[in-house]
Short mmCIF file of C-alpha atoms and ligand atoms in Angstrom, two decimals:
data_model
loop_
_atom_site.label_atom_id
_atom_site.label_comp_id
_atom_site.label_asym_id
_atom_site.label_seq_id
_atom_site.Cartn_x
_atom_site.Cartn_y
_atom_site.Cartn_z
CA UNK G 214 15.98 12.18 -27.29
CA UNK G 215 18.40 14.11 -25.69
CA UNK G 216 17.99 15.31 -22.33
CA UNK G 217 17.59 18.38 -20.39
CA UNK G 218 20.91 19.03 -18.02
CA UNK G 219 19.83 19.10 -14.16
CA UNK G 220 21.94 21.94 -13.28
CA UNK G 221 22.49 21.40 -9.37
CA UNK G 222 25.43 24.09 -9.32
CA UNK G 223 23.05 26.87 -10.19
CA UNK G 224 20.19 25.30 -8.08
CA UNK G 225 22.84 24.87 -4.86
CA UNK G 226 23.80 28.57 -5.50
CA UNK G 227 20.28 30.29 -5.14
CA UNK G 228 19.80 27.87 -2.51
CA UNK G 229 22.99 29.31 -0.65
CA UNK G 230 21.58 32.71 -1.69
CA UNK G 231 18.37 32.08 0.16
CA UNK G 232 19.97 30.69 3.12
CA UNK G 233 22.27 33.61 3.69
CA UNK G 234 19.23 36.00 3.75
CA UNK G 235 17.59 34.35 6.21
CA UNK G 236 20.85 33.86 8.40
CA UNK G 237 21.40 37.85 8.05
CA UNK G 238 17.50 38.34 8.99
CA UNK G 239 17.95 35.93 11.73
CA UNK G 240 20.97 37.72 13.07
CA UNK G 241 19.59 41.28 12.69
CA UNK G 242 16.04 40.05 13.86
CA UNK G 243 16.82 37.86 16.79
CA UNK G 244 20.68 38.31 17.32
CA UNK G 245 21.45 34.61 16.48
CA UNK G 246 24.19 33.77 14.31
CA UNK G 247 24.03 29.53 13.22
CA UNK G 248 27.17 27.40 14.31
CA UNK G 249 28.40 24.51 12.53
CA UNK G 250 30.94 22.46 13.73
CA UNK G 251 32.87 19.87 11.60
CA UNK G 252 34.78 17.00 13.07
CA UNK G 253 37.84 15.77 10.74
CA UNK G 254 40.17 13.19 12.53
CA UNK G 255 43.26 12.80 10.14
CA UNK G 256 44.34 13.39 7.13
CA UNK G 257 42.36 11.74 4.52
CA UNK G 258 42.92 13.90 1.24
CA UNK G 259 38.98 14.01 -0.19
CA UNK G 260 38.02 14.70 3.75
CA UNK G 261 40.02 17.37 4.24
CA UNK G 262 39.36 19.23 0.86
CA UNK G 263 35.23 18.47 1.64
CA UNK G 264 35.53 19.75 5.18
CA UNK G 265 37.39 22.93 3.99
CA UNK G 266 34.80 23.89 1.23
CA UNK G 267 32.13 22.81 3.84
CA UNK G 268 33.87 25.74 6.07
CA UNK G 269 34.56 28.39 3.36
CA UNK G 270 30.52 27.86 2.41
CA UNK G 271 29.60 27.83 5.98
CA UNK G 272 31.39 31.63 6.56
CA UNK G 273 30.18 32.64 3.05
CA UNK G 274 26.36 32.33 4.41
CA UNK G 275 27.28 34.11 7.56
CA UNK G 276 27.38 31.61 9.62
CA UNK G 277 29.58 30.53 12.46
CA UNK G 278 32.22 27.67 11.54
CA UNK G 279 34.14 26.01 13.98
CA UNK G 280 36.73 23.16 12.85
CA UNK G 281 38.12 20.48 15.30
CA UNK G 282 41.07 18.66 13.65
CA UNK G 283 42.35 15.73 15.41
CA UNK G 284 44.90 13.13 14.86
CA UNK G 285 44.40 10.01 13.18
CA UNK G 286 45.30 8.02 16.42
CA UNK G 287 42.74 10.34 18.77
CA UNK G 288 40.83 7.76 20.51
CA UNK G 289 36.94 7.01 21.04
CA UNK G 290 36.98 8.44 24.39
CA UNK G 291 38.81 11.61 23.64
CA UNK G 292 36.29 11.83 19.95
CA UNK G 293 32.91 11.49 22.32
CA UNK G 294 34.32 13.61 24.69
CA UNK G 295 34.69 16.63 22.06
CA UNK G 296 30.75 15.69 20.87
CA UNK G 297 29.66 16.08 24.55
CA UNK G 298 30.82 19.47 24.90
CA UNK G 299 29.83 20.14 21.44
CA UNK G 300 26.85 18.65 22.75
CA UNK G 301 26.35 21.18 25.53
CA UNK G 302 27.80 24.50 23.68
CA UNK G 303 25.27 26.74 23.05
CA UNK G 304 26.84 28.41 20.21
CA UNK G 305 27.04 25.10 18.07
CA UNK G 306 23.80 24.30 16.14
CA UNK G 307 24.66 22.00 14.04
CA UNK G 308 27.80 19.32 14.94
CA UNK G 309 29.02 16.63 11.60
CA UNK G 310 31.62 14.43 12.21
CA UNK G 311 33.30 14.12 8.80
CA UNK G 312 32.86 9.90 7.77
CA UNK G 313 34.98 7.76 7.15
CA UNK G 314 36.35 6.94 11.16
CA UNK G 315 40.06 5.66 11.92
CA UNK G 316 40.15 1.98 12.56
CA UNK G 317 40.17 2.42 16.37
CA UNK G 318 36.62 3.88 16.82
CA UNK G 319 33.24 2.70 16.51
CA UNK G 320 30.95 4.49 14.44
CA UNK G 321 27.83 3.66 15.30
CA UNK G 322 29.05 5.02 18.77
CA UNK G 323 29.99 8.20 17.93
CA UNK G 324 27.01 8.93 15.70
CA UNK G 325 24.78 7.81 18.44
CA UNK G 326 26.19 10.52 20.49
CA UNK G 327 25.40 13.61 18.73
CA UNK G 328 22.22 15.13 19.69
CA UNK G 329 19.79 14.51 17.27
CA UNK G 330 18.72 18.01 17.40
CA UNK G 331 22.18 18.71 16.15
CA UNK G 332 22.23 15.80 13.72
CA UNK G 333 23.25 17.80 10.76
CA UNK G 334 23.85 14.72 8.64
CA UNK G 335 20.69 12.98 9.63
CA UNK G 336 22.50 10.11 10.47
CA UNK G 337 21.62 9.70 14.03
CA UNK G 338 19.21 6.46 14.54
CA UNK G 339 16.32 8.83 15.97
CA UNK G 340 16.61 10.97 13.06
CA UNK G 341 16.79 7.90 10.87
CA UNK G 342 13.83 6.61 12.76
CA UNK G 343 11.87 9.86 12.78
CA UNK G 344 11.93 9.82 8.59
CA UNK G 345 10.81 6.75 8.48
CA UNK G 346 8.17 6.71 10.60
CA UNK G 347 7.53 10.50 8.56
CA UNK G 348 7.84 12.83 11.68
CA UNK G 349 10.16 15.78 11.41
CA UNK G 350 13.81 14.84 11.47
CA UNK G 351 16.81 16.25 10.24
CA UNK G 352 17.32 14.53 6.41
CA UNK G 353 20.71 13.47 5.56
CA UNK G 354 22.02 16.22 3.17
CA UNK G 355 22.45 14.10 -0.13
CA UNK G 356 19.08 12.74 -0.97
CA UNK G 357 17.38 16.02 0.41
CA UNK G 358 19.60 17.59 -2.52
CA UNK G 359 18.14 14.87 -4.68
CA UNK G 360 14.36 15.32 -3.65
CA UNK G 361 14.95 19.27 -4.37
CA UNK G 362 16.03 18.81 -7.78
CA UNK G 363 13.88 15.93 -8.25
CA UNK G 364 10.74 18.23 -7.49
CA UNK G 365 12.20 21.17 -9.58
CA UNK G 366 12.22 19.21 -12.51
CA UNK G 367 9.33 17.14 -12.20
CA UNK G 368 7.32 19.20 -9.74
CA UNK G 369 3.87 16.61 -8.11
CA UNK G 370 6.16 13.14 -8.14
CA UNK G 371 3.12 11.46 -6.36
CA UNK G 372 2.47 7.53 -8.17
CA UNK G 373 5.56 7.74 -10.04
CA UNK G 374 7.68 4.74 -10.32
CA UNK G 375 11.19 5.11 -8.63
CA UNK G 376 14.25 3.13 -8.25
CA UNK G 377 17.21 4.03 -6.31
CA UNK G 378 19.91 2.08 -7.15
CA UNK G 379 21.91 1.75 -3.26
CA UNK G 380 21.05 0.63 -0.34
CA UNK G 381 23.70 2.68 2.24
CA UNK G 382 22.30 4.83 5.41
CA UNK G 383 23.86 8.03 4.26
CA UNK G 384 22.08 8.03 0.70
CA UNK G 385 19.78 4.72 -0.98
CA UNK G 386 18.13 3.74 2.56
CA UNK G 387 16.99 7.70 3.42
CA UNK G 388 16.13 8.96 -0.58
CA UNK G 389 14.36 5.83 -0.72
CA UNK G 390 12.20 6.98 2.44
CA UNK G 391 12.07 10.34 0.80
CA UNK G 392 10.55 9.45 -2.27
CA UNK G 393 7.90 7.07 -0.18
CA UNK G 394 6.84 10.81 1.57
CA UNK G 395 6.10 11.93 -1.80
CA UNK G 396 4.00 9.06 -2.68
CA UNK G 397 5.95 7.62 -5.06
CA UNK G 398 6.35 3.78 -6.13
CA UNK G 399 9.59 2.79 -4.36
CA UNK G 400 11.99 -0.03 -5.27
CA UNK G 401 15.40 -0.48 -3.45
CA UNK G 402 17.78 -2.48 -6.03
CA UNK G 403 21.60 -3.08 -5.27
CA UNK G 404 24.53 -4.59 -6.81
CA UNK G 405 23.32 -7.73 -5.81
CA UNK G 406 19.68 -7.41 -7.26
CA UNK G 407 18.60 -9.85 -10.29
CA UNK G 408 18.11 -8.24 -13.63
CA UNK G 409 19.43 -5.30 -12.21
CA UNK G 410 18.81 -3.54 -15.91
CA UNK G 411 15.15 -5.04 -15.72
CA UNK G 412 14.68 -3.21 -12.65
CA UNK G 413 16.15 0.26 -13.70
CA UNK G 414 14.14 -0.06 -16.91
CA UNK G 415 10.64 0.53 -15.23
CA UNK G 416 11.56 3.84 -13.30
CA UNK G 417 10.25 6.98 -14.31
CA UNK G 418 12.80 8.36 -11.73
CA UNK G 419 16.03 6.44 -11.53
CA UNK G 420 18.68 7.22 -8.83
CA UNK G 421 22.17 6.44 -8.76
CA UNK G 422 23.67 5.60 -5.71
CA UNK G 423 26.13 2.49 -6.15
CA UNK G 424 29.56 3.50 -6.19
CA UNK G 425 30.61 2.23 -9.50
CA UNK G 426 31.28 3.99 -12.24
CA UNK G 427 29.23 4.34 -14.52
CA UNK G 428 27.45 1.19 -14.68
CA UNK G 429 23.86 2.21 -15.61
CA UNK G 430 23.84 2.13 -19.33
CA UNK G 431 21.62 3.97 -21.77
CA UNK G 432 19.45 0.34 -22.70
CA UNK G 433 18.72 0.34 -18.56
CA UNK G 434 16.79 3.62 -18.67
CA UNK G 435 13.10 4.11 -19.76
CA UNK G 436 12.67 6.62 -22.36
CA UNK G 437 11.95 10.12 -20.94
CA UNK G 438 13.48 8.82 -17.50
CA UNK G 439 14.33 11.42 -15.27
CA UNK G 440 18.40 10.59 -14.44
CA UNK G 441 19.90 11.25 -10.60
CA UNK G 442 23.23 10.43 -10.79
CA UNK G 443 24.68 10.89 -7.04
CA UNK G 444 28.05 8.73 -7.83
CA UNK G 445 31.24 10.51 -7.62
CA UNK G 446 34.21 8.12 -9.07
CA UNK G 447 37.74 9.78 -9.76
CA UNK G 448 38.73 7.22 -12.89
CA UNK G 449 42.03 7.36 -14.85
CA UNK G 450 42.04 9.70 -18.13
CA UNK G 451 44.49 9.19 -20.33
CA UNK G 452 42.75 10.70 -22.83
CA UNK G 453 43.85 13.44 -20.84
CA UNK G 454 47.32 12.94 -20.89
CA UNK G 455 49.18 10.62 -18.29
CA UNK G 456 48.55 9.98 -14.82
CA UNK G 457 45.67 12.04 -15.19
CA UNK G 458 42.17 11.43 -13.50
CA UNK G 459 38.57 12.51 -14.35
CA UNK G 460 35.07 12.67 -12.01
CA UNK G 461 32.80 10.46 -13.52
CA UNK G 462 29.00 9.36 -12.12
CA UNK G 463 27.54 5.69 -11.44
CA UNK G 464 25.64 6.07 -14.53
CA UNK G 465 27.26 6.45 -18.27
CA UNK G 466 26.21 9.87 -19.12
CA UNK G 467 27.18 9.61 -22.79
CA UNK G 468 24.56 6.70 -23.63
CA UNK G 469 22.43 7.57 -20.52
CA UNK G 470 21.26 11.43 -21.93
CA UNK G 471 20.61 9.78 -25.41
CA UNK G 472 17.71 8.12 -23.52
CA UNK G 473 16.68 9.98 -20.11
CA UNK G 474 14.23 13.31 -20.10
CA UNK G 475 16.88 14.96 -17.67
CA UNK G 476 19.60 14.17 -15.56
CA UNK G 477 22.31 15.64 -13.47
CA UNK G 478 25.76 15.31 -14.47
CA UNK G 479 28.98 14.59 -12.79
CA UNK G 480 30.13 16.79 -11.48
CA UNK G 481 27.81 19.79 -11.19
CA UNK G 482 24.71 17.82 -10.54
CA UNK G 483 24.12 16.52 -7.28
CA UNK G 484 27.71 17.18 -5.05
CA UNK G 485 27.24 20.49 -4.97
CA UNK G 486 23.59 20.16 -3.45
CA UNK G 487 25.14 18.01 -0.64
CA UNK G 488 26.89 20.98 1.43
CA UNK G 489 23.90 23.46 0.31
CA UNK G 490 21.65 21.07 2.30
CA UNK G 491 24.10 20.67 5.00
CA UNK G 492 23.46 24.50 5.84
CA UNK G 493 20.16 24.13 4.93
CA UNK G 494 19.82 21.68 8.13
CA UNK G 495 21.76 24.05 10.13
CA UNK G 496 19.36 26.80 9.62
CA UNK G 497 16.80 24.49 10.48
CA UNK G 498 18.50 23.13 13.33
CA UNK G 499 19.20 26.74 14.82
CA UNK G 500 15.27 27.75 13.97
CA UNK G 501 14.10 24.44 15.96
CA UNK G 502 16.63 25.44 19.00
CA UNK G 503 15.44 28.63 19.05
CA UNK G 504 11.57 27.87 18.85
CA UNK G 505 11.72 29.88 15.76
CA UNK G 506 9.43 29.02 12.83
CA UNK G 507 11.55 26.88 10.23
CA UNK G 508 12.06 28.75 6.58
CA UNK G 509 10.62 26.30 4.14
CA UNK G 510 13.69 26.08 1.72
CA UNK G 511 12.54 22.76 -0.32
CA UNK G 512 10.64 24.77 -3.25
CA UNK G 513 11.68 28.44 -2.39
CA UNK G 514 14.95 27.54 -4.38
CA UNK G 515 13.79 27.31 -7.34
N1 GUN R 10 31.95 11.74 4.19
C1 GUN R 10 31.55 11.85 2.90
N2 GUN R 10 30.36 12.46 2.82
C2 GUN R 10 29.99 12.76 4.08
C3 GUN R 10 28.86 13.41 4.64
O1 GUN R 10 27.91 13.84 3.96
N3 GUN R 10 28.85 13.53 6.00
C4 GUN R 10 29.85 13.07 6.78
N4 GUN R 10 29.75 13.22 8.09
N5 GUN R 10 30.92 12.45 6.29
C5 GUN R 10 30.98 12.31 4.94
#
């Protein structure tokens, strides 16, 4: 079998598409224009070059982008003091604080002060709480970009087996809660699971969310499997000549689309989903501000 390529460029595209229509309708309709504000304290090299496509995307949808870059030293008080007043601005719907932290602050602090209403990420404990209890929250971005290519591909995933291979708060504890809402079979594995490959093999819907690459071989997915590959690894390619580096998943695509019915590839599957769902909360976030009815962009998509 070969599978079918889960293409989540082209899917994060028309969702983008969608989005900016109903920012322009929302604008011409109600005279609100969405606000994001991103959060990047140093210099990290993948943070920066993330929180500058998250701002050229953010514009390109007509929406408001406003960028705080602080030092690498800023401390806790001076980083909560920026959320408060991001807190209070009127004009900022949506407010992420780009992850990892400097050394010097807490976390868990900062996260806890962002309003959850402008929780972007979903990674405020309220939202976190509000999922899974299954009450309206705001869904961290990358498994929402899972479940909408998940339910493009397979449409109904209700009594389906799934495994998600991770068990962090930003991706395997929320998609895991996710696929629970849909009625699916849930098992939460991790690098520390036994007969991890066991484990995988059951799933008719196998996500990837370990952080090493790609460690989910071929023989560790069911025939017909569908494949969600959310790992993001920059390897060494000297294949490619000399100090040169390729993007590679969690799971090894070569073996793993010999075997799977579909499954996304890296990259093109699911990264480009994550930023598409970022303003996909910020719509929603400016829609549940301003008591307006929320667009219902998990199927329109497609
Ligand atoms: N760092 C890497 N990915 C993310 C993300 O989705 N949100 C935030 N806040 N930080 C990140």
């Amino acid at each position: 079998m070969t599978a079918r390529i889960i293409d989540g460029k082209a899917f994060a595209e028309r969702l983008r598409e969608r989005i900016a229509d109903e920012v322009s309708t929302l604008k011409a309709q109600h005279g609100i224009t969405p606000g994001l504000a991103v959060v990047l304290l140093g210099e990290d090299p993948a943070s920066t070059v993330y929180v500058r496509s998250k701002a050229k995307q953010t514009v390109e949808v007509g929406m408001a982008s406003f960028e705080h870059k602080l030092g690498a030293a800023t401390s806790e008080a001076d980083l909560l003091a920026l959320v408060a007043k991001l807190n209070a601005d009127p004009t900022v719907n949506g407010i992420l604080v780009q992850l990892p932290l400097p050394k010097q602050i807490n976390t868990d602090r900062v996260l806890a002060a962002i309003s959850p209403e402008k929780d972007v990420d979903g990674f405020h404990v309220v939202n976190a709480g509000l999922l899974a209890t299954g009450q309206k929250a705001m869904v961290p971005c990358t498994p929402l970009g899972c479940l909408m290519l998940l339910k493009d591909t397979l449409g109904d995933l209700a009594g389906s087996e799934a495994v998600v291979v991770g068990r962090s708060n930003i991706v395997g504890k929320p998609m895991a809660q996710l696929l629970l809402g849909e009625s699916c079979t849930v098992t939460i594995a991790h690098s520390k699971s036994r007969d991890l490959p066991g484990i995988c093999r059951r799933a008719d819907i196998l996500v990837a969310a370990v952080g090493r690459p790609e460690m989910i071989k071929g023989d560790w997915i069911k025939p017909g499997a569908t494949v969600i590959d959310v790992g993001i690894n920059r390897v060494p390619a000297p294949e490619k000549g000399p100090d040169k580096h390729k993007l590679v998943g969690d799971v090894d695509f070569a073996s793993a689309s010999a075997v799977a019915g579909a499954i996304t590839p890296v990259p093109g599957g699911v990264g480009p989903m994550t930023i598409a769902c970022l303003l996909a909360n910020t719509l929603t976030a400016t829609c549940r501000a301003n008591g307006l009815p929320e667009p219902y962009l998990l199927e329109t998509a497609v």
